[in-house]
Amino acid sequence: MESRPGAGAVFRLYLPIATASERIPGGTRAPSPVTAPAQPRATVLVVEDDRATVRLLTDRLRESGYEVISALDGAQAVTLYREHKHRIDAVLLDLGLPKIAGWDVISQIKDENAQRKLIVTSGYIDPEFRAKIVGAGVTCFVDKPYLPDTILERLQRVIPACGPRRSLR
């Protein structure tokens, strides 16, 4: 919940969604067996300023066998990327970030490695700004709000042979 005097309040509620295969008669949810591989599939840098979203994504990605590094602002994202770039396979990046804007984070990551795979998320991206981002080499966008499984599907698309530790270094 966020509230400011005279500005109103914003409530966010995150609930897990059962897929059709997880639902059982009577409205209850069947337990889903999660077996993560012995070695992570890939490492993802999750850059998002909303702690609840980071927690939700981190849990879901780890359940699916990914290693997750997370940053809550643009400055932390750049620092973590530089420290761990040798093992990061993809970056999931929200554009609306404190400290360093998402565009500047994209630019700095692409300066370090033009081939690094980025998935950009935002509630709205102006068409001209989207074109600028595409010009920088980003081709994967996810509109907010999204489900964690949408992110998983995109990761499988952007990381080649999303199997045992194959990445662009």
XYZ file of C-alpha atoms in Angstrom:
169
model
C 0.000 0.000 0.000
C 1.153 3.516 -0.779
C -0.603 6.577 0.568
C 0.047 10.313 0.430
C -2.058 13.008 2.096
C -4.286 14.634 -0.504
C -3.126 12.247 -3.243
C -5.053 9.111 -2.322
C -3.849 5.583 -1.859
C -2.673 2.759 -4.089
C -3.168 -0.860 -3.089
C -1.378 -3.700 -4.864
C -2.394 -7.280 -4.291
C -0.390 -10.099 -5.861
C -2.062 -13.484 -5.975
C -0.744 -16.661 -7.579
C -2.695 -17.913 -10.559
C -3.171 -21.619 -11.111
C -2.801 -22.884 -14.641
C -5.473 -25.208 -15.997
C -3.292 -28.246 -15.286
C -2.861 -27.187 -11.648
C -6.599 -26.861 -10.932
C -8.549 -29.745 -9.528
C -12.325 -30.123 -9.033
C -13.800 -28.293 -6.060
C -11.797 -25.114 -6.544
C -8.653 -26.208 -4.733
C -5.245 -26.191 -6.294
C -3.223 -29.318 -6.907
C 0.314 -29.171 -5.577
C 2.834 -28.584 -8.331
C 6.037 -30.541 -7.965
C 9.016 -28.267 -8.478
C 12.323 -29.830 -9.172
C 15.070 -27.390 -9.973
C 18.004 -28.687 -11.991
C 21.205 -29.437 -10.078
C 22.864 -26.604 -11.987
C 20.993 -23.375 -12.767
C 19.587 -23.065 -16.303
C 20.785 -19.482 -16.569
C 21.399 -16.379 -14.481
C 18.987 -13.466 -14.718
C 19.511 -9.954 -13.384
C 16.046 -8.734 -12.310
C 15.864 -4.932 -12.123
C 12.610 -3.696 -10.610
C 11.917 -1.060 -7.949
C 8.845 -2.806 -6.529
C 10.014 -5.191 -3.798
C 6.900 -7.387 -3.976
C 7.377 -7.889 -7.721
C 11.054 -8.723 -7.201
C 10.132 -11.267 -4.529
C 7.429 -12.830 -6.718
C 9.716 -13.047 -9.775
C 12.680 -14.313 -7.775
C 10.634 -17.114 -6.234
C 9.095 -18.153 -9.572
C 12.374 -17.996 -11.504
C 14.241 -19.984 -8.855
C 11.464 -22.598 -8.816
C 12.072 -22.938 -12.548
C 15.804 -23.448 -12.130
C 17.161 -19.963 -12.767
C 19.733 -18.198 -10.648
C 18.529 -14.675 -9.809
C 20.415 -11.510 -8.977
C 18.144 -8.576 -8.157
C 18.477 -4.813 -8.106
C 15.951 -2.286 -6.803
C 17.243 0.766 -8.678
C 19.264 1.691 -11.737
C 22.512 2.420 -9.893
C 22.431 -0.952 -8.141
C 21.627 -2.631 -11.476
C 24.695 -1.162 -13.179
C 26.938 -2.072 -10.235
C 25.634 -5.658 -10.044
C 25.854 -6.073 -13.802
C 29.506 -4.999 -13.814
C 30.316 -7.313 -10.884
C 28.552 -10.356 -12.372
C 28.475 -9.750 -16.144
C 30.528 -12.881 -16.795
C 27.660 -15.052 -15.533
C 24.532 -13.036 -16.376
C 22.634 -14.533 -19.317
C 19.777 -12.025 -19.503
C 18.551 -8.837 -17.851
C 14.893 -8.239 -16.982
C 14.622 -4.459 -16.696
C 11.778 -2.157 -15.709
C 12.139 1.254 -17.377
C 10.803 3.298 -14.446
C 13.689 3.136 -11.999
C 15.010 5.435 -9.276
C 18.598 6.765 -9.227
C 19.490 5.858 -12.844
C 16.704 5.688 -15.439
C 16.031 2.465 -17.327
C 17.275 3.930 -20.629
C 20.642 4.803 -19.054
C 20.897 1.295 -17.578
C 20.236 -0.162 -21.057
C 22.924 2.080 -22.550
C 25.516 1.143 -19.942
C 24.802 -2.590 -20.216
C 24.938 -2.454 -24.026
C 28.240 -0.496 -23.804
C 29.659 -3.377 -21.743
C 28.217 -6.097 -24.004
C 26.186 -5.191 -27.086
C 24.957 -8.800 -27.353
C 23.530 -9.008 -23.815
C 19.899 -10.087 -23.911
C 17.460 -7.653 -22.292
C 13.755 -7.977 -21.579
C 12.265 -4.532 -20.987
C 9.077 -4.086 -18.961
C 6.889 -1.024 -18.592
C 3.283 0.004 -18.162
C 3.557 2.105 -21.313
C 6.347 2.871 -23.754
C 5.902 5.773 -26.144
C 6.309 4.494 -29.747
C 9.229 6.868 -30.435
C 10.989 5.784 -27.246
C 10.338 2.123 -28.104
C 11.996 2.724 -31.479
C 14.999 4.230 -29.673
C 15.239 1.160 -27.435
C 14.951 -1.180 -30.431
C 17.722 0.839 -32.080
C 19.892 0.002 -29.078
C 19.353 -3.707 -29.757
C 16.466 -4.517 -27.413
C 13.760 -6.561 -29.095
C 11.886 -8.145 -26.198
C 9.231 -6.104 -24.406
C 6.679 -7.140 -21.780
C 3.796 -4.832 -20.909
C 2.837 -4.415 -17.269
C 1.014 -5.892 -15.568
C 2.334 -9.334 -16.455
C 2.354 -12.814 -14.990
C 5.629 -14.458 -13.881
C 5.005 -17.229 -16.429
C 5.098 -14.594 -19.189
C 8.607 -13.695 -18.033
C 9.594 -17.378 -18.018
C 8.347 -17.766 -21.584
C 10.302 -14.689 -22.716
C 13.466 -15.905 -21.002
C 13.209 -19.197 -22.858
C 12.998 -17.188 -26.089
C 15.908 -14.830 -25.472
C 18.411 -17.229 -23.904
C 19.645 -19.613 -26.593
C 18.968 -23.266 -25.818
C 17.799 -22.323 -22.338
C 19.358 -25.458 -20.965
C 22.472 -26.084 -18.927
C 24.464 -22.868 -18.646
C 24.681 -21.748 -22.260
C 25.040 -17.994 -22.437
C 26.631 -15.091 -24.244
C 29.782 -14.143 -22.398
